[in-house]
Amino acid sequence: MNYARALLLALPFLASTPFTATAFASTDKDDSDVQTVAGWVEHVTLPNHERELKARLDTGAKTSSIYAKDIDMDERDGDRWVTFTVPGDDDGDDLKLEKKVRRVVRIKRGIDEYDRRYVVDMEICFNGSIHETQFSLADRSHLNYPMLLGRRFLDDVALVHSGKSYITDPGCGDGSNG
């Protein structure tokens, strides 16, 4: 069944059902794939660091991004590694992390203006499960949300409800937030 037909069949149900973080079956993948409905902004947790962050879910961005400062790259055994700091909120200390660089991307900032960003693999807790995805390291100090979750992450994980926020569980499902 194609996506448009499935959506038309589901419209009467969707119109009469309030949205919560319930599961929906994906229409264009194996029926065993289940996705969560998430708001356009959600809390996520960095496992093993007890750090909860606000994340904007952005279907227009391919790669996720995290606010990083004091970014320093060095080489070890032929691989590039990066150390960086995830700034704390009003109640938290800065978090210093070290990750292997997966790749470097060029982000267009304006006419003939580009930023180069390191991309690393990181784990996050989202709605009770740990997920690994790629994050570009960026100065997000001027933005409202220290994390952006893009399509690489959202695919097979969540459908975004643009009218809701904070409807998922930021923890890993073990009673803690990390």
PDB file of C-alpha atoms in Angstrom:
ATOM      1  CA  MET A   1       0.000   0.000   0.000  1.00  0.00           C
ATOM      2  CA  ASN A   2       1.462   3.351  -0.932  1.00  0.00           C
ATOM      3  CA  TYR A   3       1.879   6.218   1.524  1.00  0.00           C
ATOM      4  CA  ALA A   4      -0.839   8.495   0.059  1.00  0.00           C
ATOM      5  CA  ARG A   5      -3.482   5.736   0.120  1.00  0.00           C
ATOM      6  CA  ALA A   6      -2.556   4.743   3.679  1.00  0.00           C
ATOM      7  CA  LEU A   7      -2.814   8.372   4.797  1.00  0.00           C
ATOM      8  CA  LEU A   8      -6.263   8.763   3.190  1.00  0.00           C
ATOM      9  CA  LEU A   9      -7.462   5.611   4.932  1.00  0.00           C
ATOM     10  CA  ALA A  10      -6.071   6.818   8.266  1.00  0.00           C
ATOM     11  CA  LEU A  11      -7.493  10.372   8.136  1.00  0.00           C
ATOM     12  CA  PRO A  12     -10.820   9.576   9.842  1.00  0.00           C
ATOM     13  CA  PHE A  13      -8.946   7.799  12.652  1.00  0.00           C
ATOM     14  CA  LEU A  14      -6.353  10.568  12.983  1.00  0.00           C
ATOM     15  CA  ALA A  15      -9.005  13.292  13.091  1.00  0.00           C
ATOM     16  CA  SER A  16     -10.761  11.630  16.036  1.00  0.00           C
ATOM     17  CA  THR A  17      -7.650  10.599  18.001  1.00  0.00           C
ATOM     18  CA  PRO A  18      -5.542  12.928  20.165  1.00  0.00           C
ATOM     19  CA  PHE A  19      -1.835  12.602  19.372  1.00  0.00           C
ATOM     20  CA  THR A  20       0.408  11.164  22.032  1.00  0.00           C
ATOM     21  CA  ALA A  21       3.694   9.303  21.852  1.00  0.00           C
ATOM     22  CA  THR A  22       1.987   6.193  20.494  1.00  0.00           C
ATOM     23  CA  ALA A  23       3.359   3.883  17.846  1.00  0.00           C
ATOM     24  CA  PHE A  24       2.369   3.981  14.168  1.00  0.00           C
ATOM     25  CA  ALA A  25       3.357   1.370  11.639  1.00  0.00           C
ATOM     26  CA  SER A  26       5.491   2.695   8.812  1.00  0.00           C
ATOM     27  CA  THR A  27       3.630   2.590   5.504  1.00  0.00           C
ATOM     28  CA  ASP A  28       6.549   2.153   3.124  1.00  0.00           C
ATOM     29  CA  LYS A  29       8.708  -0.301   5.048  1.00  0.00           C
ATOM     30  CA  ASP A  30       8.367  -3.716   6.601  1.00  0.00           C
ATOM     31  CA  ASP A  31       5.252  -3.935   8.806  1.00  0.00           C
ATOM     32  CA  SER A  32       7.438  -4.770  11.806  1.00  0.00           C
ATOM     33  CA  ASP A  33       8.962  -1.236  11.709  1.00  0.00           C
ATOM     34  CA  VAL A  34       7.235   0.907  14.300  1.00  0.00           C
ATOM     35  CA  GLN A  35       7.675   4.628  14.681  1.00  0.00           C
ATOM     36  CA  THR A  36       6.938   6.980  17.535  1.00  0.00           C
ATOM     37  CA  VAL A  37       5.059  10.224  17.123  1.00  0.00           C
ATOM     38  CA  ALA A  38       7.260  12.942  18.604  1.00  0.00           C
ATOM     39  CA  GLY A  39       6.834  16.666  18.977  1.00  0.00           C
ATOM     40  CA  TRP A  40       8.866  19.227  17.073  1.00  0.00           C
ATOM     41  CA  VAL A  41      10.910  19.739  20.268  1.00  0.00           C
ATOM     42  CA  GLU A  42      11.796  16.903  22.647  1.00  0.00           C
ATOM     43  CA  HIS A  43      14.118  16.192  25.551  1.00  0.00           C
ATOM     44  CA  VAL A  44      16.885  13.649  24.906  1.00  0.00           C
ATOM     45  CA  THR A  45      19.615  12.322  27.156  1.00  0.00           C
ATOM     46  CA  LEU A  46      23.287  11.614  26.500  1.00  0.00           C
ATOM     47  CA  PRO A  47      23.797   8.113  27.933  1.00  0.00           C
ATOM     48  CA  ASN A  48      26.425   7.672  30.654  1.00  0.00           C
ATOM     49  CA  HIS A  49      26.652  11.436  31.160  1.00  0.00           C
ATOM     50  CA  GLU A  50      23.329  12.194  32.890  1.00  0.00           C
ATOM     51  CA  ARG A  51      22.919  15.171  30.546  1.00  0.00           C
ATOM     52  CA  GLU A  52      19.463  16.046  29.304  1.00  0.00           C
ATOM     53  CA  LEU A  53      19.234  18.360  26.295  1.00  0.00           C
ATOM     54  CA  LYS A  54      16.418  20.021  24.394  1.00  0.00           C
ATOM     55  CA  ALA A  55      16.406  18.899  20.771  1.00  0.00           C
ATOM     56  CA  ARG A  56      14.573  20.382  17.824  1.00  0.00           C
ATOM     57  CA  LEU A  57      13.391  17.712  15.372  1.00  0.00           C
ATOM     58  CA  ASP A  58      14.072  19.073  11.893  1.00  0.00           C
ATOM     59  CA  THR A  59      12.924  17.148   8.824  1.00  0.00           C
ATOM     60  CA  GLY A  60      14.657  19.737   6.636  1.00  0.00           C
ATOM     61  CA  ALA A  61      18.111  18.843   7.947  1.00  0.00           C
ATOM     62  CA  LYS A  62      19.802  15.624   6.885  1.00  0.00           C
ATOM     63  CA  THR A  63      22.433  15.382   9.610  1.00  0.00           C
ATOM     64  CA  SER A  64      21.850  16.003  13.295  1.00  0.00           C
ATOM     65  CA  SER A  65      23.829  18.720  15.049  1.00  0.00           C
ATOM     66  CA  ILE A  66      24.960  19.350  18.627  1.00  0.00           C
ATOM     67  CA  TYR A  67      26.209  22.525  20.283  1.00  0.00           C
ATOM     68  CA  ALA A  68      29.957  22.127  20.735  1.00  0.00           C
ATOM     69  CA  LYS A  69      32.642  24.594  21.754  1.00  0.00           C
ATOM     70  CA  ASP A  70      36.405  24.361  22.302  1.00  0.00           C
ATOM     71  CA  ILE A  71      36.663  21.975  19.344  1.00  0.00           C
ATOM     72  CA  ASP A  72      40.170  20.581  18.903  1.00  0.00           C
ATOM     73  CA  MET A  73      41.171  17.972  16.315  1.00  0.00           C
ATOM     74  CA  ASP A  74      44.287  15.790  16.435  1.00  0.00           C
ATOM     75  CA  GLU A  75      45.481  12.633  14.714  1.00  0.00           C
ATOM     76  CA  ARG A  76      46.161   9.275  16.345  1.00  0.00           C
ATOM     77  CA  ASP A  77      47.333   6.202  14.483  1.00  0.00           C
ATOM     78  CA  GLY A  78      46.190   7.728  11.185  1.00  0.00           C
ATOM     79  CA  ASP A  79      42.685   8.579  12.440  1.00  0.00           C
ATOM     80  CA  ARG A  80      41.313  12.014  13.212  1.00  0.00           C
ATOM     81  CA  TRP A  81      39.923  12.513  16.723  1.00  0.00           C
ATOM     82  CA  VAL A  82      38.141  15.544  18.087  1.00  0.00           C
ATOM     83  CA  THR A  83      37.717  16.778  21.648  1.00  0.00           C
ATOM     84  CA  PHE A  84      34.928  19.227  22.342  1.00  0.00           C
ATOM     85  CA  THR A  85      32.793  20.630  25.117  1.00  0.00           C
ATOM     86  CA  VAL A  86      29.013  20.404  25.321  1.00  0.00           C
ATOM     87  CA  PRO A  87      28.072  23.471  27.379  1.00  0.00           C
ATOM     88  CA  GLY A  88      25.979  22.923  30.477  1.00  0.00           C
ATOM     89  CA  ASP A  89      22.676  24.591  31.118  1.00  0.00           C
ATOM     90  CA  ASP A  90      22.058  26.864  34.108  1.00  0.00           C
ATOM     91  CA  ASP A  91      22.171  23.884  36.475  1.00  0.00           C
ATOM     92  CA  GLY A  92      24.838  21.759  34.794  1.00  0.00           C
ATOM     93  CA  ASP A  93      28.568  21.723  34.270  1.00  0.00           C
ATOM     94  CA  ASP A  94      30.169  21.616  30.844  1.00  0.00           C
ATOM     95  CA  LEU A  95      30.700  18.117  29.474  1.00  0.00           C
ATOM     96  CA  LYS A  96      34.015  17.341  27.759  1.00  0.00           C
ATOM     97  CA  LEU A  97      33.824  14.591  25.116  1.00  0.00           C
ATOM     98  CA  GLU A  98      36.257  12.888  22.752  1.00  0.00           C
ATOM     99  CA  LYS A  99      35.112  11.165  19.563  1.00  0.00           C
ATOM    100  CA  LYS A 100      36.612   9.755  16.385  1.00  0.00           C
ATOM    101  CA  VAL A 101      35.864  11.979  13.376  1.00  0.00           C
ATOM    102  CA  ARG A 102      33.619  10.201  10.889  1.00  0.00           C
ATOM    103  CA  ARG A 103      33.865  12.881   8.189  1.00  0.00           C
ATOM    104  CA  VAL A 104      34.037  16.635   7.595  1.00  0.00           C
ATOM    105  CA  VAL A 105      31.184  18.524   5.924  1.00  0.00           C
ATOM    106  CA  ARG A 106      30.914  21.929   4.308  1.00  0.00           C
ATOM    107  CA  ILE A 107      27.829  23.911   5.361  1.00  0.00           C
ATOM    108  CA  LYS A 108      26.793  26.884   3.227  1.00  0.00           C
ATOM    109  CA  ARG A 109      26.375  30.006   5.409  1.00  0.00           C
ATOM    110  CA  GLY A 110      25.737  32.597   2.704  1.00  0.00           C
ATOM    111  CA  ILE A 111      26.920  33.643  -0.707  1.00  0.00           C
ATOM    112  CA  ASP A 112      30.419  32.193  -1.087  1.00  0.00           C
ATOM    113  CA  GLU A 113      30.580  31.545   2.669  1.00  0.00           C
ATOM    114  CA  TYR A 114      31.032  28.059   4.117  1.00  0.00           C
ATOM    115  CA  ASP A 115      31.668  26.450   7.491  1.00  0.00           C
ATOM    116  CA  ARG A 116      33.588  23.213   7.874  1.00  0.00           C
ATOM    117  CA  ARG A 117      32.206  20.939  10.566  1.00  0.00           C
ATOM    118  CA  TYR A 118      33.415  17.690  12.043  1.00  0.00           C
ATOM    119  CA  VAL A 119      30.866  14.873  12.108  1.00  0.00           C
ATOM    120  CA  VAL A 120      31.021  12.250  14.862  1.00  0.00           C
ATOM    121  CA  ASP A 121      28.933   9.245  15.875  1.00  0.00           C
ATOM    122  CA  MET A 122      27.138   9.686  19.211  1.00  0.00           C
ATOM    123  CA  GLU A 123      24.528   7.828  21.218  1.00  0.00           C
ATOM    124  CA  ILE A 124      21.410   9.485  22.593  1.00  0.00           C
ATOM    125  CA  CYS A 125      18.488   8.226  24.637  1.00  0.00           C
ATOM    126  CA  PHE A 126      15.219   9.029  22.890  1.00  0.00           C
ATOM    127  CA  ASN A 127      11.833   7.809  24.074  1.00  0.00           C
ATOM    128  CA  GLY A 128      13.191   4.942  26.155  1.00  0.00           C
ATOM    129  CA  SER A 129      15.785   3.624  23.694  1.00  0.00           C
ATOM    130  CA  ILE A 130      19.428   4.266  22.906  1.00  0.00           C
ATOM    131  CA  HIS A 131      20.124   5.300  19.312  1.00  0.00           C
ATOM    132  CA  GLU A 132      23.429   6.039  17.573  1.00  0.00           C
ATOM    133  CA  THR A 133      23.524   8.700  14.873  1.00  0.00           C
ATOM    134  CA  GLN A 134      25.845  11.191  13.219  1.00  0.00           C
ATOM    135  CA  PHE A 135      26.190  14.684  14.710  1.00  0.00           C
ATOM    136  CA  SER A 136      27.930  17.670  13.217  1.00  0.00           C
ATOM    137  CA  LEU A 137      29.689  19.788  15.834  1.00  0.00           C
ATOM    138  CA  ALA A 138      28.445  23.377  15.610  1.00  0.00           C
ATOM    139  CA  ASP A 139      28.279  26.629  17.516  1.00  0.00           C
ATOM    140  CA  ARG A 140      24.578  26.686  18.376  1.00  0.00           C
ATOM    141  CA  SER A 141      24.972  29.338  21.096  1.00  0.00           C
ATOM    142  CA  HIS A 142      22.721  31.737  19.176  1.00  0.00           C
ATOM    143  CA  LEU A 143      19.970  29.121  18.785  1.00  0.00           C
ATOM    144  CA  ASN A 144      17.237  28.097  21.236  1.00  0.00           C
ATOM    145  CA  TYR A 145      18.033  24.382  21.202  1.00  0.00           C
ATOM    146  CA  PRO A 146      21.486  22.857  21.751  1.00  0.00           C
ATOM    147  CA  MET A 147      20.642  19.834  19.597  1.00  0.00           C
ATOM    148  CA  LEU A 148      18.991  19.350  16.241  1.00  0.00           C
ATOM    149  CA  LEU A 149      17.830  15.891  15.162  1.00  0.00           C
ATOM    150  CA  GLY A 150      17.794  15.463  11.378  1.00  0.00           C
ATOM    151  CA  ARG A 151      16.412  12.948   8.920  1.00  0.00           C
ATOM    152  CA  ARG A 152      19.257  10.430   9.328  1.00  0.00           C
ATOM    153  CA  PHE A 153      18.131  10.040  12.933  1.00  0.00           C
ATOM    154  CA  LEU A 154      14.380  10.415  12.401  1.00  0.00           C
ATOM    155  CA  ASP A 155      14.165   7.740   9.695  1.00  0.00           C
ATOM    156  CA  ASP A 156      12.772   4.574  11.329  1.00  0.00           C
ATOM    157  CA  VAL A 157      12.662   6.307  14.744  1.00  0.00           C
ATOM    158  CA  ALA A 158      10.005   9.016  14.827  1.00  0.00           C
ATOM    159  CA  LEU A 159       7.300  10.833  12.942  1.00  0.00           C
ATOM    160  CA  VAL A 160       7.232  14.550  13.795  1.00  0.00           C
ATOM    161  CA  HIS A 161       4.002  16.201  14.941  1.00  0.00           C
ATOM    162  CA  SER A 162       4.579  19.899  14.286  1.00  0.00           C
ATOM    163  CA  GLY A 163       1.871  20.976  16.748  1.00  0.00           C
ATOM    164  CA  LYS A 164       3.199  19.125  19.799  1.00  0.00           C
ATOM    165  CA  SER A 165       6.319  19.230  21.953  1.00  0.00           C
ATOM    166  CA  TYR A 166       7.808  17.200  24.811  1.00  0.00           C
ATOM    167  CA  ILE A 167       5.606  14.134  24.352  1.00  0.00           C
ATOM    168  CA  THR A 168       8.324  11.454  24.490  1.00  0.00           C
ATOM    169  CA  ASP A 169      10.416  10.079  27.343  1.00  0.00           C
ATOM    170  CA  PRO A 170      13.995  11.418  27.373  1.00  0.00           C
ATOM    171  CA  GLY A 171      15.360   8.522  29.407  1.00  0.00           C
ATOM    172  CA  CYS A 172      16.681   5.133  28.382  1.00  0.00           C
ATOM    173  CA  GLY A 173      13.888   3.103  29.915  1.00  0.00           C
ATOM    174  CA  ASP A 174      15.892   1.908  32.942  1.00  0.00           C
ATOM    175  CA  GLY A 175      14.433   4.406  35.413  1.00  0.00           C
ATOM    176  CA  SER A 176      17.303   6.846  34.952  1.00  0.00           C
ATOM    177  CA  ASN A 177      18.124   9.555  32.467  1.00  0.00           C
ATOM    178  CA  GLY A 178      21.353   8.033  31.306  1.00  0.00           C
TER     179      GLY A 178
END
